[in-house]
């Protein structure tokens, strides 16, 4: 596309945003003290919940201003996983938040609706067969796309069924090992979920365990966890803007995710 064509294209997008024929959908959950945090087996270090301390609030410590110090794990609430988050991605180039090129933070998105199956079975797994069936209707997943698994699980936030912890651990839907290998073959930019992490609740039992960490980060791809409002997105045709903090050597961060969608 020539410079003048791309200028016109961007002007058209801005015009469509102004008249709301392109909508901006916020896929981000509010981040606060009540934000659920993943629970690891007790032998491992735990990520703390979000907390804050007031520095000053229009008082003697700062009469005209309000600000807080926040404490938050990098993988809390709606958040972005970099390849460096998993040992399989630790030696890849540009694998931390400060090194990912800005151009990678804007990408097309495919949304695969498994909400019915996930409501019927908390351990529902997305498979290559399910995606191939989706592709028959919506076309092949383009390289460089995000694939988001819609489960409507975000609607469980605030209740015990979000983490859905049982004696044998968490029970939440997610991708199978074969699904992640299939998405790597499709050369997606990353995989996103509505659950507390990108992997299924029982993914510690998979081989390899946690495939949406082990395999996807080993392939240099990203993750998005704890998304919401996926029910407002079309299966294809939307654009995702992911903006995590630019933490030096950061493995991940709370992220603001916007989707641009046709109204
Ligand atoms: Mn994470």
CSV table of C-alpha atoms and ligand atoms in Angstrom, one decimal:
chain,number,residue,atom,x,y,z
A,1,UNK,CA,0.0,0.0,0.0
A,2,UNK,CA,1.4,3.4,-0.9
A,3,UNK,CA,1.8,6.1,1.8
A,4,UNK,CA,-1.3,8.0,0.6
A,5,UNK,CA,-3.3,4.8,0.6
A,6,UNK,CA,-2.3,4.0,4.1
A,7,UNK,CA,-3.0,7.6,5.2
A,8,UNK,CA,-6.5,7.2,3.7
A,9,UNK,CA,-7.0,3.8,5.4
A,10,UNK,CA,-6.1,5.2,8.8
A,11,UNK,CA,-8.3,8.3,8.2
A,12,UNK,CA,-11.1,5.9,7.4
A,13,UNK,CA,-10.6,4.0,10.6
A,14,UNK,CA,-10.5,7.2,12.6
A,15,UNK,CA,-13.7,8.4,10.9
A,16,UNK,CA,-15.4,5.0,11.7
A,17,UNK,CA,-14.2,5.2,15.3
A,18,UNK,CA,-15.7,8.8,15.6
A,19,UNK,CA,-19.1,7.7,14.2
A,20,UNK,CA,-18.9,4.4,16.2
A,21,UNK,CA,-19.3,2.2,13.1
A,22,UNK,CA,-16.1,0.7,14.5
A,23,UNK,CA,-16.6,-0.1,18.2
A,24,UNK,CA,-13.9,-0.4,20.9
A,25,UNK,CA,-14.6,-3.4,23.1
A,26,UNK,CA,-12.7,-3.6,26.4
A,27,UNK,CA,-11.6,-7.1,27.1
A,28,UNK,CA,-10.0,-6.2,30.4
A,29,UNK,CA,-11.3,-7.1,33.9
A,30,UNK,CA,-11.0,-4.4,36.6
A,31,UNK,CA,-7.8,-4.9,38.7
A,32,UNK,CA,-8.2,-4.7,42.4
A,33,UNK,CA,-7.9,-6.3,45.8
A,34,UNK,CA,-10.6,-8.8,44.9
A,35,UNK,CA,-9.0,-10.0,41.6
A,36,UNK,CA,-8.6,-13.8,41.8
A,37,UNK,CA,-5.0,-15.1,41.7
A,38,UNK,CA,-3.9,-18.5,40.5
A,39,UNK,CA,-3.1,-21.0,43.3
A,40,UNK,CA,0.0,-23.2,42.8
A,41,UNK,CA,0.7,-26.4,44.8
A,42,UNK,CA,2.0,-25.5,48.3
A,43,UNK,CA,5.6,-26.5,47.6
A,44,UNK,CA,5.9,-23.5,45.2
A,45,UNK,CA,6.1,-19.8,45.8
A,46,UNK,CA,2.7,-18.0,45.5
A,47,UNK,CA,1.9,-14.8,43.7
A,48,UNK,CA,0.4,-12.2,46.1
A,49,UNK,CA,-3.0,-10.7,45.5
A,50,UNK,CA,-3.1,-7.1,44.3
A,51,UNK,CA,-2.7,-4.6,47.1
A,52,UNK,CA,-2.1,-0.8,47.5
A,53,UNK,CA,-0.9,1.7,50.0
A,54,UNK,CA,-1.8,5.4,49.8
A,55,UNK,CA,1.2,7.7,49.4
A,56,UNK,CA,-1.0,10.7,49.9
A,57,UNK,CA,-4.6,11.7,49.3
A,58,UNK,CA,-5.2,15.4,49.4
A,59,UNK,CA,-3.9,15.4,53.0
A,60,UNK,CA,-0.8,16.6,54.9
A,61,UNK,CA,1.4,14.1,53.0
A,62,UNK,CA,0.3,15.7,49.7
A,63,UNK,CA,-2.3,18.4,50.0
A,64,UNK,CA,-3.3,18.6,46.3
A,65,UNK,CA,-2.7,15.2,45.0
A,66,UNK,CA,-3.7,11.5,45.3
A,67,UNK,CA,-1.4,8.5,44.5
A,68,UNK,CA,-0.8,4.9,45.6
A,69,UNK,CA,2.0,2.4,45.7
A,70,UNK,CA,0.7,-0.9,44.2
A,71,UNK,CA,1.9,-4.4,44.8
A,72,UNK,CA,0.9,-6.9,42.1
A,73,UNK,CA,2.3,-10.1,40.6
A,74,UNK,CA,3.2,-9.8,36.9
A,75,UNK,CA,0.6,-12.5,36.2
A,76,UNK,CA,-2.5,-11.1,38.0
A,77,UNK,CA,-5.9,-10.3,36.5
A,78,UNK,CA,-6.2,-9.7,32.8
A,79,UNK,CA,-2.5,-10.1,31.9
A,80,UNK,CA,0.0,-10.8,29.1
A,81,UNK,CA,2.4,-13.7,29.1
A,82,UNK,CA,5.8,-13.3,27.3
A,83,UNK,CA,7.9,-16.2,26.1
A,84,UNK,CA,10.3,-15.7,29.0
A,85,UNK,CA,7.5,-16.7,31.4
A,86,UNK,CA,8.4,-20.4,30.7
A,87,UNK,CA,11.7,-22.1,30.9
A,88,UNK,CA,11.2,-23.3,27.3
A,89,UNK,CA,11.3,-19.7,26.1
A,90,UNK,CA,14.0,-18.4,28.4
A,91,UNK,CA,16.7,-18.2,25.7
A,92,UNK,CA,14.6,-16.8,22.8
A,93,UNK,CA,15.4,-13.3,21.4
A,94,UNK,CA,13.0,-10.4,22.4
A,95,UNK,CA,11.3,-12.6,25.0
A,96,UNK,CA,10.5,-10.0,27.6
A,97,UNK,CA,8.1,-7.1,27.8
A,98,UNK,CA,10.6,-4.4,27.0
A,99,UNK,CA,11.9,-6.2,23.9
A,100,UNK,CA,8.7,-7.1,22.1
A,101,UNK,CA,8.3,-4.8,19.0
A,102,UNK,CA,5.4,-2.4,19.2
A,103,UNK,CA,4.1,-3.7,15.9
A,104,UNK,CA,3.3,-7.1,17.6
A,105,UNK,CA,0.9,-5.4,20.0
A,106,UNK,CA,-1.7,-4.8,17.2
A,107,UNK,CA,-3.0,-7.9,15.5
A,108,UNK,CA,-6.0,-9.6,14.0
A,109,UNK,CA,-8.1,-11.9,16.2
A,110,UNK,CA,-10.1,-15.1,15.8
A,111,UNK,CA,-12.6,-16.0,18.5
A,112,UNK,CA,-13.6,-19.6,18.9
A,113,UNK,CA,-16.9,-19.9,20.8
A,114,UNK,CA,-16.9,-22.9,23.2
A,115,UNK,CA,-19.3,-21.4,25.7
A,116,UNK,CA,-21.9,-24.1,25.4
A,117,UNK,CA,-19.4,-26.9,25.7
A,118,UNK,CA,-17.6,-25.2,28.6
A,119,UNK,CA,-20.9,-24.6,30.5
A,120,UNK,CA,-21.7,-28.3,30.1
A,121,UNK,CA,-18.2,-29.5,31.1
A,122,UNK,CA,-15.8,-27.5,33.2
A,123,UNK,CA,-12.9,-29.6,31.9
A,124,UNK,CA,-13.8,-29.0,28.2
A,125,UNK,CA,-10.7,-29.0,26.0
A,126,UNK,CA,-10.4,-27.2,22.7
A,127,UNK,CA,-9.0,-29.7,20.1
A,128,UNK,CA,-7.7,-29.4,16.5
A,129,UNK,CA,-10.9,-31.1,15.3
A,130,UNK,CA,-13.0,-28.4,16.9
A,131,UNK,CA,-10.8,-25.7,15.3
A,132,UNK,CA,-10.9,-27.4,11.9
A,133,UNK,CA,-14.6,-27.5,12.1
A,134,UNK,CA,-14.6,-23.7,13.0
A,135,UNK,CA,-12.3,-23.1,10.0
A,136,UNK,CA,-14.8,-24.7,7.7
A,137,UNK,CA,-17.2,-21.9,8.5
A,138,UNK,CA,-14.9,-19.0,9.1
A,139,UNK,CA,-11.8,-19.7,7.0
A,140,UNK,CA,-8.3,-20.7,7.9
A,141,UNK,CA,-6.8,-19.0,10.9
A,142,UNK,CA,-4.4,-16.4,9.4
A,143,UNK,CA,-0.7,-16.5,10.5
A,144,UNK,CA,-0.1,-13.7,13.0
A,145,UNK,CA,-3.6,-13.8,14.5
A,146,UNK,CA,-4.5,-14.1,18.1
A,147,UNK,CA,-6.8,-17.1,18.8
A,148,UNK,CA,-9.1,-16.4,21.8
A,149,UNK,CA,-11.1,-19.3,23.3
A,150,UNK,CA,-14.5,-18.0,24.3
A,151,UNK,CA,-15.8,-19.9,27.3
A,152,UNK,CA,-17.9,-17.1,29.1
A,153,UNK,CA,-15.7,-18.2,32.1
A,154,UNK,CA,-15.2,-14.5,32.9
A,155,UNK,CA,-18.8,-14.4,34.1
A,156,UNK,CA,-17.8,-16.6,37.0
A,157,UNK,CA,-15.5,-13.9,38.5
A,158,UNK,CA,-16.6,-13.1,42.0
A,159,UNK,CA,-17.8,-16.7,42.6
A,160,UNK,CA,-16.0,-19.9,43.6
A,161,UNK,CA,-16.6,-21.4,40.2
A,162,UNK,CA,-14.1,-19.1,38.6
A,163,UNK,CA,-11.0,-20.9,39.9
A,164,UNK,CA,-13.4,-23.9,40.5
A,165,UNK,CA,-11.0,-25.5,43.0
A,166,UNK,CA,-11.7,-29.1,44.0
A,167,UNK,CA,-9.7,-31.6,46.0
A,168,UNK,CA,-7.7,-32.5,42.9
A,169,UNK,CA,-7.1,-28.9,41.8
A,170,UNK,CA,-8.8,-26.5,39.5
A,171,UNK,CA,-11.4,-27.4,36.9
A,172,UNK,CA,-11.5,-24.9,34.0
A,173,UNK,CA,-11.7,-25.3,30.3
A,174,UNK,CA,-8.6,-24.7,28.1
A,175,UNK,CA,-6.6,-26.0,25.1
A,176,UNK,CA,-5.4,-29.6,24.6
A,177,UNK,CA,-1.8,-30.3,23.9
A,178,UNK,CA,-2.7,-31.2,20.3
A,179,UNK,CA,-4.6,-27.9,20.0
A,180,UNK,CA,-1.6,-25.9,20.9
A,181,UNK,CA,0.6,-27.8,18.4
A,182,UNK,CA,-2.0,-27.1,15.8
A,183,UNK,CA,-2.0,-23.3,16.6
A,184,UNK,CA,1.8,-23.2,16.5
A,185,UNK,CA,1.5,-24.8,13.0
A,186,UNK,CA,-1.0,-22.1,12.1
A,187,UNK,CA,1.7,-19.6,13.3
A,188,UNK,CA,-0.6,-17.6,15.5
A,189,UNK,CA,0.8,-14.7,17.5
A,190,UNK,CA,-0.6,-16.1,20.7
A,191,UNK,CA,-3.5,-17.8,22.5
A,192,UNK,CA,-6.0,-16.0,24.9
A,193,UNK,CA,-8.4,-17.3,27.5
A,194,UNK,CA,-11.1,-16.1,29.9
A,195,UNK,CA,-9.7,-18.3,32.7
A,196,UNK,CA,-7.2,-17.3,35.4
A,197,UNK,CA,-4.3,-18.6,33.2
A,198,UNK,CA,-4.1,-19.7,29.6
A,199,UNK,CA,-4.0,-23.4,30.3
A,200,UNK,CA,-6.9,-25.7,31.4
A,201,UNK,CA,-7.4,-26.3,35.2
A,202,UNK,CA,-6.1,-29.8,35.0
A,203,UNK,CA,-3.2,-29.1,32.6
A,204,UNK,CA,-0.6,-30.1,35.2
A,205,UNK,CA,-1.6,-33.7,34.2
A,206,UNK,CA,-1.0,-33.2,30.5
A,207,UNK,CA,2.1,-34.3,28.6
A,208,UNK,CA,3.8,-31.9,28.4
A,209,UNK,CA,2.3,-30.2,31.4
A,210,UNK,CA,0.8,-26.7,30.8
A,211,UNK,CA,1.1,-26.9,27.0
A,212,UNK,CA,-0.1,-23.3,26.6
A,213,UNK,CA,3.0,-22.3,28.5
A,214,UNK,CA,5.5,-25.0,27.7
A,215,UNK,CA,4.9,-25.3,23.9
A,216,UNK,CA,3.5,-21.8,23.0
A,217,UNK,CA,6.2,-19.8,24.8
A,218,UNK,CA,8.9,-22.3,23.6
A,219,UNK,CA,7.7,-21.3,20.1
A,220,UNK,CA,8.1,-17.6,20.9
A,221,UNK,CA,4.4,-16.9,21.1
A,222,UNK,CA,2.3,-15.0,23.7
A,223,UNK,CA,-0.5,-15.6,26.1
A,224,UNK,CA,-3.5,-13.5,27.3
A,225,UNK,CA,-5.3,-14.6,30.5
A,226,UNK,CA,-8.5,-13.6,32.3
A,227,UNK,CA,-10.0,-11.8,29.3
A,228,UNK,CA,-13.7,-10.8,29.3
A,229,UNK,CA,-16.4,-9.6,26.8
A,230,UNK,CA,-15.4,-12.1,24.2
A,231,UNK,CA,-19.2,-12.6,23.6
A,232,UNK,CA,-19.1,-9.1,22.0
A,233,UNK,CA,-16.6,-10.1,19.3
A,234,UNK,CA,-17.2,-11.5,15.9
A,235,UNK,CA,-15.5,-14.9,15.1
A,236,UNK,CA,-13.2,-13.0,12.7
A,237,UNK,CA,-12.6,-9.5,11.5
A,238,UNK,CA,-11.7,-7.7,14.7
A,239,UNK,CA,-8.3,-6.2,15.6
A,240,UNK,CA,-6.7,-6.6,19.0
A,241,UNK,CA,-4.6,-4.0,20.8
A,242,UNK,CA,-2.6,-5.4,23.7
A,243,UNK,CA,-0.7,-3.0,25.8
A,244,UNK,CA,1.2,-4.5,28.8
A,245,UNK,CA,3.6,-2.5,30.9
A,246,UNK,CA,7.1,-2.1,29.5
A,247,UNK,CA,8.8,-3.7,32.5
A,248,UNK,CA,12.6,-4.3,31.9
A,249,UNK,CA,13.1,-8.1,31.8
A,250,UNK,CA,9.4,-8.5,32.7
A,251,UNK,CA,7.9,-12.0,32.2
A,252,UNK,CA,4.4,-10.6,31.9
A,253,UNK,CA,2.2,-7.8,33.2
A,254,UNK,CA,-1.4,-6.7,33.8
A,255,UNK,CA,-2.5,-5.6,30.4
A,256,UNK,CA,-5.2,-3.4,28.9
A,257,UNK,CA,-6.7,-5.2,25.9
A,258,UNK,CA,-9.0,-3.4,23.4
A,259,UNK,CA,-10.7,-5.0,20.4
A,260,UNK,CA,-11.7,-2.9,17.4
A,261,UNK,CA,-14.8,-4.5,15.9
A,262,UNK,CA,-17.3,-3.6,13.2
A,263,UNK,CA,-20.5,-2.3,14.8
B,1,LIG,MN1,0.4,-15.7,33.1
